[in-house]
Amino acid sequence: MTISFDGLDLLTSAVLICNDDGDIVFANTAAESLLDCSVRLLKQQSLRDVFLNPGELLAVFEQAKQHMFADKRLDLSLERSAKDVLHVRAIVTPLDDPATPVLIELHQNEQQLKLDQEERMLDQNRANKELIRNLAHEIKNPLGGIRGAAQLLELELPERQLRELREYTQVIIKEADRLQTLVDRLLAPHRVPHIVGDVNIHEVCERVRSLMMAEFPQGLTIQRDYDLSIPEFRGDKEQLIQSVLNIAHNAAQALSERIRQGDALLVIKTRVARQITLAKVRHKLALDLHIIDNGPGIPPEIKNRMFYPLVSGREGGSGLGLTLAQTFVAQHMGVIECESRAGLTDFRILIPLP
């Protein structure tokens, strides 16, 4: 007896029905829309073909074939070739038909994931502020003593030895001043932006591009993809330059191997996003700025902690670049999002537009 699945075309959620090997034997029109692939092509593929990371879904698929549950729900981020990552709530249901033993229903939950992520980032940002403030003050107090002691020591040096030994006291003083500057950088982001004016985002991007080209003149291609219709908005230009520069600089450091090979690519792309919710507030328009690289991707062990202070994916890194970028963007009522996998890392900055 042949089972008809025609009624499933009326559903707004995507439905895939698979045979025992995971080959797709039915896909409804909602699946065609969600997966951006025709039903005819879907029915020529398996779950392994459609998704680049089907491991978790296949594991549940195998359990469903053995009728280990009535249905199972799980949140997945499914990667697809040359397409955006798909964030879905999957419902996997075993069927009684041996020819088509498993039904998979996919509901896109991008908005809910983003809201949850924003909530976590806001909590994280508050924790970062407290940690950085305390850390900076703990460093700042002894620094003044070290610098003062070096100055007093310099005054006490005998005249005949002053010339030779002054070099060492100056090293202490200059290093103390450098650390003081770093502490000021740690504290400065948590103050209200002090140079607020009209910002042209493409002036920001071009400044970052020129700085990056000066530092990496060989092996790194920086590609511009600008929407010149984006209006100016009120903000702190220097803070935004620092934010974009920190992300771009991190990307270039991750691209070190490709830079040596000569095929490193950094893309700076600007667009306008419409009807965007940021920090639970709906905005008609928002700046949608992407910094994209073709590097190895963010290490999985730090992917969920990369905006924490002092967390770095490379040896010798300060772990402050992304923390400062996140803080500066948050002061403009915006957020930073990130999608990363091997060969593609995309940092996305969203800031409300007037």
Short mmCIF file of C-alpha atoms in Angstrom, two decimals:
data_model
loop_
_atom_site.label_atom_id
_atom_site.label_comp_id
_atom_site.label_asym_id
_atom_site.label_seq_id
_atom_site.Cartn_x
_atom_site.Cartn_y
_atom_site.Cartn_z
CA MET A 1 0.00 0.00 0.00
CA THR A 2 1.36 3.41 -0.97
CA ILE A 3 1.01 6.12 1.66
CA SER A 4 0.08 9.58 0.37
CA PHE A 5 1.89 12.56 1.86
CA ASP A 6 0.10 15.20 -0.22
CA GLY A 7 -1.63 16.71 2.81
CA LEU A 8 1.75 17.67 4.27
CA ASP A 9 2.13 20.31 1.57
CA LEU A 10 -0.46 22.36 3.45
CA LEU A 11 1.81 22.69 6.49
CA THR A 12 3.84 25.88 7.02
CA SER A 13 6.66 23.94 8.68
CA ALA A 14 9.22 22.09 6.58
CA VAL A 15 8.75 18.30 6.43
CA LEU A 16 11.25 15.69 5.22
CA ILE A 17 10.43 11.99 5.11
CA CYS A 18 13.36 9.62 4.76
CA ASN A 19 13.94 5.97 3.95
CA ASP A 20 16.04 3.59 6.02
CA ASP A 21 19.31 4.95 4.57
CA GLY A 22 18.49 8.61 5.25
CA ASP A 23 17.59 9.36 1.64
CA ILE A 24 14.84 11.96 1.26
CA VAL A 25 11.75 10.43 -0.38
CA PHE A 26 9.37 13.33 0.32
CA ALA A 27 9.76 17.06 0.93
CA ASN A 28 6.88 19.52 1.15
CA THR A 29 6.82 23.02 -0.36
CA ALA A 30 7.75 24.58 3.00
CA ALA A 31 10.94 22.46 3.00
CA GLU A 32 11.68 23.66 -0.52
CA SER A 33 11.43 27.26 0.72
CA LEU A 34 13.36 26.77 3.97
CA LEU A 35 16.23 24.81 2.40
CA ASP A 36 16.29 26.96 -0.75
CA CYS A 37 16.27 23.84 -2.92
CA SER A 38 13.61 22.41 -5.22
CA VAL A 39 11.62 19.36 -4.15
CA ARG A 40 12.93 17.51 -7.20
CA LEU A 41 16.56 18.07 -6.13
CA LEU A 42 15.84 17.30 -2.48
CA LYS A 43 14.39 13.91 -3.45
CA GLN A 44 17.71 13.07 -5.13
CA GLN A 45 19.69 13.68 -1.95
CA SER A 46 20.16 12.29 1.55
CA LEU A 47 20.47 14.14 4.86
CA ARG A 48 24.24 13.81 4.46
CA ASP A 49 24.08 15.66 1.15
CA VAL A 50 21.81 18.49 2.26
CA PHE A 51 23.69 19.38 5.45
CA LEU A 52 27.44 19.67 6.02
CA ASN A 53 27.13 18.75 9.72
CA PRO A 54 24.32 16.18 9.91
CA GLY A 55 25.92 14.19 12.76
CA GLU A 56 23.52 15.10 15.57
CA LEU A 57 20.46 14.83 13.32
CA LEU A 58 21.60 11.42 11.99
CA ALA A 59 22.15 10.14 15.53
CA VAL A 60 18.53 10.96 16.42
CA PHE A 61 17.42 9.58 13.04
CA GLU A 62 18.97 6.20 13.94
CA GLN A 63 17.22 6.24 17.33
CA ALA A 64 13.91 7.01 15.60
CA LYS A 65 14.32 3.99 13.29
CA GLN A 66 14.53 1.82 16.41
CA HIS A 67 11.40 3.46 17.87
CA MET A 68 13.30 4.60 20.96
CA PHE A 69 10.84 7.51 21.42
CA ALA A 70 7.47 8.76 20.21
CA ASP A 71 9.07 12.00 19.01
CA LYS A 72 12.18 13.96 19.88
CA ARG A 73 12.80 17.72 19.73
CA LEU A 74 16.19 19.38 19.43
CA ASP A 75 17.67 22.73 18.44
CA LEU A 76 20.18 22.51 15.59
CA SER A 77 22.45 24.82 13.63
CA LEU A 78 22.62 23.13 10.24
CA GLU A 79 25.39 24.14 7.85
CA ARG A 80 24.84 24.10 4.09
CA SER A 81 27.23 24.52 1.19
CA ALA A 82 27.52 28.19 0.09
CA LYS A 83 24.46 29.15 2.15
CA ASP A 84 23.78 30.67 5.55
CA VAL A 85 23.71 28.46 8.62
CA LEU A 86 20.15 27.35 9.33
CA HIS A 87 18.99 27.57 12.97
CA VAL A 88 16.01 25.26 13.48
CA ARG A 89 13.93 23.39 16.02
CA ALA A 90 13.76 19.82 14.67
CA ILE A 91 11.05 17.33 15.59
CA VAL A 92 11.98 13.76 14.66
CA THR A 93 9.12 11.24 14.61
CA PRO A 94 9.30 7.48 13.86
CA LEU A 95 6.70 6.14 11.40
CA ASP A 96 5.26 2.64 11.16
CA ASP A 97 6.04 2.31 7.45
CA PRO A 98 9.29 0.31 6.88
CA ALA A 99 9.82 2.06 3.53
CA THR A 100 9.66 5.52 5.12
CA PRO A 101 10.50 5.03 8.79
CA VAL A 102 11.28 8.62 9.86
CA LEU A 103 9.61 12.03 9.52
CA ILE A 104 11.62 15.18 10.27
CA GLU A 105 9.86 18.49 10.84
CA LEU A 106 11.93 21.69 10.83
CA HIS A 107 10.83 25.00 12.34
CA GLN A 108 13.12 27.98 11.81
CA ASN A 109 13.85 29.61 15.17
CA GLU A 110 16.40 32.22 14.13
CA GLN A 111 14.65 35.05 15.97
CA GLN A 112 14.39 33.19 19.27
CA LEU A 113 18.03 32.14 19.09
CA LYS A 114 19.07 35.71 18.43
CA LEU A 115 17.01 36.99 21.36
CA ASP A 116 18.55 34.38 23.66
CA GLN A 117 22.01 35.22 22.36
CA GLU A 118 21.46 38.95 22.87
CA GLU A 119 20.30 38.31 26.43
CA ARG A 120 23.44 36.29 27.14
CA MET A 121 25.62 38.97 25.57
CA LEU A 122 24.04 41.72 27.68
CA ASP A 123 24.60 39.69 30.85
CA GLN A 124 28.14 38.94 29.72
CA ASN A 125 28.76 42.62 28.95
CA ARG A 126 27.66 43.62 32.45
CA ALA A 127 29.94 40.98 33.98
CA ASN A 128 32.79 42.16 31.75
CA LYS A 129 32.36 45.74 32.92
CA GLU A 130 32.57 44.76 36.56
CA LEU A 131 35.57 42.50 36.04
CA ILE A 132 37.50 45.03 33.95
CA ARG A 133 36.74 47.89 36.33
CA ASN A 134 38.01 45.92 39.32
CA LEU A 135 41.04 44.61 37.46
CA ALA A 136 42.00 48.05 36.16
CA HIS A 137 41.82 49.63 39.60
CA GLU A 138 43.90 46.83 41.10
CA ILE A 139 46.61 47.48 38.48
CA LYS A 140 46.37 51.27 38.56
CA ASN A 141 47.25 51.79 42.24
CA PRO A 142 50.65 50.00 42.34
CA LEU A 143 51.59 51.48 38.94
CA GLY A 144 51.71 54.96 40.42
CA GLY A 145 54.01 53.72 43.17
CA ILE A 146 56.34 51.98 40.72
CA ARG A 147 56.60 55.08 38.52
CA GLY A 148 57.15 57.38 41.49
CA ALA A 149 59.84 55.13 42.94
CA ALA A 150 61.68 55.11 39.57
CA GLN A 151 61.57 58.91 39.44
CA LEU A 152 62.91 59.21 43.00
CA LEU A 153 65.64 56.68 42.23
CA GLU A 154 66.66 58.72 39.19
CA LEU A 155 66.99 61.83 41.35
CA GLU A 156 69.21 59.97 43.83
CA LEU A 157 71.63 58.64 41.21
CA PRO A 158 75.19 60.02 41.45
CA GLU A 159 76.01 62.53 38.72
CA ARG A 160 78.76 60.36 37.25
CA GLN A 161 76.42 57.35 36.92
CA LEU A 162 73.32 59.25 35.89
CA ARG A 163 74.01 58.99 32.18
CA GLU A 164 74.49 55.18 32.21
CA LEU A 165 71.79 54.27 34.73
CA ARG A 166 69.14 56.78 33.66
CA GLU A 167 68.39 54.49 30.70
CA TYR A 168 67.11 51.83 33.10
CA THR A 169 64.97 54.16 35.20
CA GLN A 170 63.46 55.55 32.00
CA VAL A 171 62.56 51.99 30.92
CA ILE A 172 60.66 51.56 34.21
CA ILE A 173 58.91 54.92 33.82
CA LYS A 174 57.97 54.33 30.16
CA GLU A 175 56.70 50.82 30.82
CA ALA A 176 54.65 52.10 33.76
CA ASP A 177 53.20 54.78 31.45
CA ARG A 178 52.42 52.12 28.81
CA LEU A 179 50.58 50.01 31.37
CA GLN A 180 48.77 53.12 32.58
CA THR A 181 47.60 53.73 29.02
CA LEU A 182 46.38 50.13 28.82
CA VAL A 183 44.47 50.54 32.08
CA ASP A 184 42.91 53.75 30.77
CA ARG A 185 41.88 51.82 27.65
CA LEU A 186 40.25 49.21 29.86
CA LEU A 187 38.30 51.82 31.79
CA ALA A 188 37.49 54.20 28.93
CA PRO A 189 34.97 51.96 27.10
CA HIS A 190 32.71 51.89 30.14
CA ARG A 191 32.25 55.63 30.12
CA VAL A 192 29.70 57.43 27.96
CA PRO A 193 31.00 58.16 24.43
CA HIS A 194 32.61 61.58 24.63
CA ILE A 195 33.01 62.51 20.94
CA VAL A 196 29.51 62.15 19.55
CA GLY A 197 28.85 63.42 16.05
CA ASP A 198 27.57 62.39 12.63
CA VAL A 199 29.24 59.15 11.55
CA ASN A 200 29.63 57.96 7.97
CA ILE A 201 30.22 54.23 8.33
CA HIS A 202 32.18 54.07 5.08
CA GLU A 203 34.70 56.59 6.39
CA VAL A 204 35.12 54.22 9.34
CA CYS A 205 35.57 51.23 7.03
CA GLU A 206 38.05 53.05 4.78
CA ARG A 207 40.12 54.13 7.78
CA VAL A 208 40.26 50.53 8.97
CA ARG A 209 41.12 49.32 5.48
CA SER A 210 44.03 51.76 5.14
CA LEU A 211 45.40 50.76 8.56
CA MET A 212 45.15 47.06 7.70
CA MET A 213 46.79 47.51 4.29
CA ALA A 214 49.66 49.40 5.92
CA GLU A 215 50.22 46.58 8.41
CA PHE A 216 49.68 43.71 5.95
CA PRO A 217 50.86 45.01 2.55
CA GLN A 218 51.47 41.52 1.10
CA GLY A 219 49.34 38.37 1.01
CA LEU A 220 46.08 39.92 2.27
CA THR A 221 43.34 41.08 -0.10
CA ILE A 222 40.75 43.42 1.41
CA GLN A 223 37.55 43.46 -0.59
CA ARG A 224 34.96 46.24 -0.19
CA ASP A 225 31.24 45.65 -0.71
CA TYR A 226 29.48 48.85 0.33
CA ASP A 227 25.87 50.01 0.22
CA LEU A 228 26.42 53.74 -0.32
CA SER A 229 22.78 54.54 0.49
CA ILE A 230 23.36 53.98 4.24
CA PRO A 231 22.65 57.28 6.04
CA GLU A 232 24.87 58.91 8.62
CA PHE A 233 24.01 58.36 12.27
CA ARG A 234 25.03 59.85 15.61
CA GLY A 235 27.92 58.10 17.30
CA ASP A 236 31.54 58.10 18.39
CA LYS A 237 33.59 57.68 15.23
CA GLU A 238 36.82 56.77 17.02
CA GLN A 239 35.13 54.06 19.06
CA LEU A 240 33.61 52.54 15.93
CA ILE A 241 36.95 52.63 14.12
CA GLN A 242 38.51 50.82 17.08
CA SER A 243 35.70 48.23 17.12
CA VAL A 244 35.96 47.39 13.41
CA LEU A 245 39.77 47.51 13.56
CA ASN A 246 39.91 45.08 16.50
CA ILE A 247 37.74 42.55 14.63
CA ALA A 248 39.65 43.00 11.37
CA HIS A 249 42.99 42.71 13.16
CA ASN A 250 41.90 39.50 14.89
CA ALA A 251 40.84 38.16 11.50
CA ALA A 252 44.21 39.02 9.94
CA GLN A 253 46.05 37.26 12.76
CA ALA A 254 43.87 34.17 12.25
CA LEU A 255 44.75 34.41 8.53
CA SER A 256 48.51 34.36 9.18
CA GLU A 257 49.02 31.07 7.34
CA ARG A 258 46.96 32.18 4.33
CA ILE A 259 48.80 35.52 4.29
CA ARG A 260 52.05 33.60 3.96
CA GLN A 261 50.50 31.63 1.10
CA GLY A 262 49.18 34.83 -0.48
CA ASP A 263 45.47 33.90 -0.63
CA ALA A 264 44.09 35.58 2.52
CA LEU A 265 40.80 37.42 1.98
CA LEU A 266 39.05 39.95 4.20
CA VAL A 267 35.67 41.31 3.11
CA ILE A 268 34.12 44.46 4.60
CA LYS A 269 30.45 44.58 3.63
CA THR A 270 27.76 47.11 4.56
CA ARG A 271 24.03 46.74 4.16
CA VAL A 272 20.79 48.10 5.63
CA ALA A 273 18.79 45.65 7.77
CA ARG A 274 15.07 46.28 8.15
CA GLN A 275 12.72 45.56 11.05
CA ILE A 276 15.49 44.41 13.41
CA THR A 277 15.09 43.75 17.13
CA LEU A 278 18.12 44.85 19.18
CA ALA A 279 18.14 44.57 22.97
CA LYS A 280 14.38 43.84 22.83
CA VAL A 281 13.69 47.10 20.95
CA ARG A 282 12.32 46.99 17.41
CA HIS A 283 14.05 49.26 14.88
CA LYS A 284 12.87 50.01 11.35
CA LEU A 285 16.43 50.34 10.05
CA ALA A 286 19.82 49.20 11.26
CA LEU A 287 23.37 49.27 9.97
CA ASP A 288 24.36 45.73 8.98
CA LEU A 289 28.17 45.62 8.84
CA HIS A 290 30.04 42.39 8.12
CA ILE A 291 33.75 41.64 8.54
CA ILE A 292 34.31 38.29 6.80
CA ASP A 293 37.50 36.25 6.47
CA ASN A 294 38.46 32.94 4.88
CA GLY A 295 40.53 31.75 7.84
CA PRO A 296 40.38 28.52 9.83
CA GLY A 297 37.41 29.58 11.96
CA ILE A 298 37.15 30.25 15.68
CA PRO A 299 38.36 27.36 17.86
CA PRO A 300 35.32 25.50 19.27
CA GLU A 301 36.68 25.68 22.82
CA ILE A 302 36.45 29.50 22.89
CA LYS A 303 33.53 30.05 20.52
CA ASN A 304 31.06 30.70 23.35
CA ARG A 305 33.56 32.73 25.38
CA MET A 306 35.28 34.84 22.74
CA PHE A 307 33.81 38.13 24.02
CA TYR A 308 35.00 37.49 27.58
CA PRO A 309 37.93 39.65 28.67
CA LEU A 310 41.38 38.02 28.60
CA VAL A 311 40.14 35.11 26.41
CA SER A 312 42.30 34.76 23.32
CA GLY A 313 42.55 32.15 20.58
CA ARG A 314 46.24 32.78 19.91
CA GLU A 315 49.38 32.66 21.97
CA GLY A 316 50.41 36.09 23.22
CA GLY A 317 46.98 37.66 22.57
CA SER A 318 45.66 40.15 25.13
CA GLY A 319 42.09 38.87 24.93
CA LEU A 320 40.78 42.46 24.98
CA GLY A 321 40.10 43.18 21.29
CA LEU A 322 36.64 41.61 21.01
CA THR A 323 35.69 42.68 24.54
CA LEU A 324 36.39 46.32 23.70
CA ALA A 325 34.63 46.00 20.33
CA GLN A 326 31.54 44.56 22.00
CA THR A 327 31.51 47.31 24.63
CA PHE A 328 31.87 50.12 22.08
CA VAL A 329 29.10 48.70 19.87
CA ALA A 330 26.82 48.18 22.90
CA GLN A 331 27.26 51.88 23.74
CA HIS A 332 25.76 52.60 20.32
CA MET A 333 22.74 50.42 21.24
CA GLY A 334 24.04 47.72 18.89
CA VAL A 335 25.15 44.09 19.02
CA ILE A 336 27.88 41.92 17.51
CA GLU A 337 26.98 38.49 16.14
CA CYS A 338 29.30 35.84 14.75
CA GLU A 339 29.01 32.81 12.50
CA SER A 340 32.18 30.76 12.13
CA ARG A 341 33.28 27.55 10.49
CA ALA A 342 36.41 26.39 8.72
CA GLY A 343 37.01 28.69 5.75
CA LEU A 344 34.48 31.36 6.76
CA THR A 345 34.15 33.60 9.81
CA ASP A 346 31.56 36.38 9.65
CA PHE A 347 31.38 39.04 12.37
CA ARG A 348 28.19 41.06 12.02
CA ILE A 349 27.74 44.47 13.68
CA LEU A 350 24.15 45.77 13.94
CA ILE A 351 23.56 49.39 15.02
CA PRO A 352 20.22 51.26 14.86
CA LEU A 353 19.90 53.89 12.13
CA PRO A 354 17.74 57.04 12.30
#
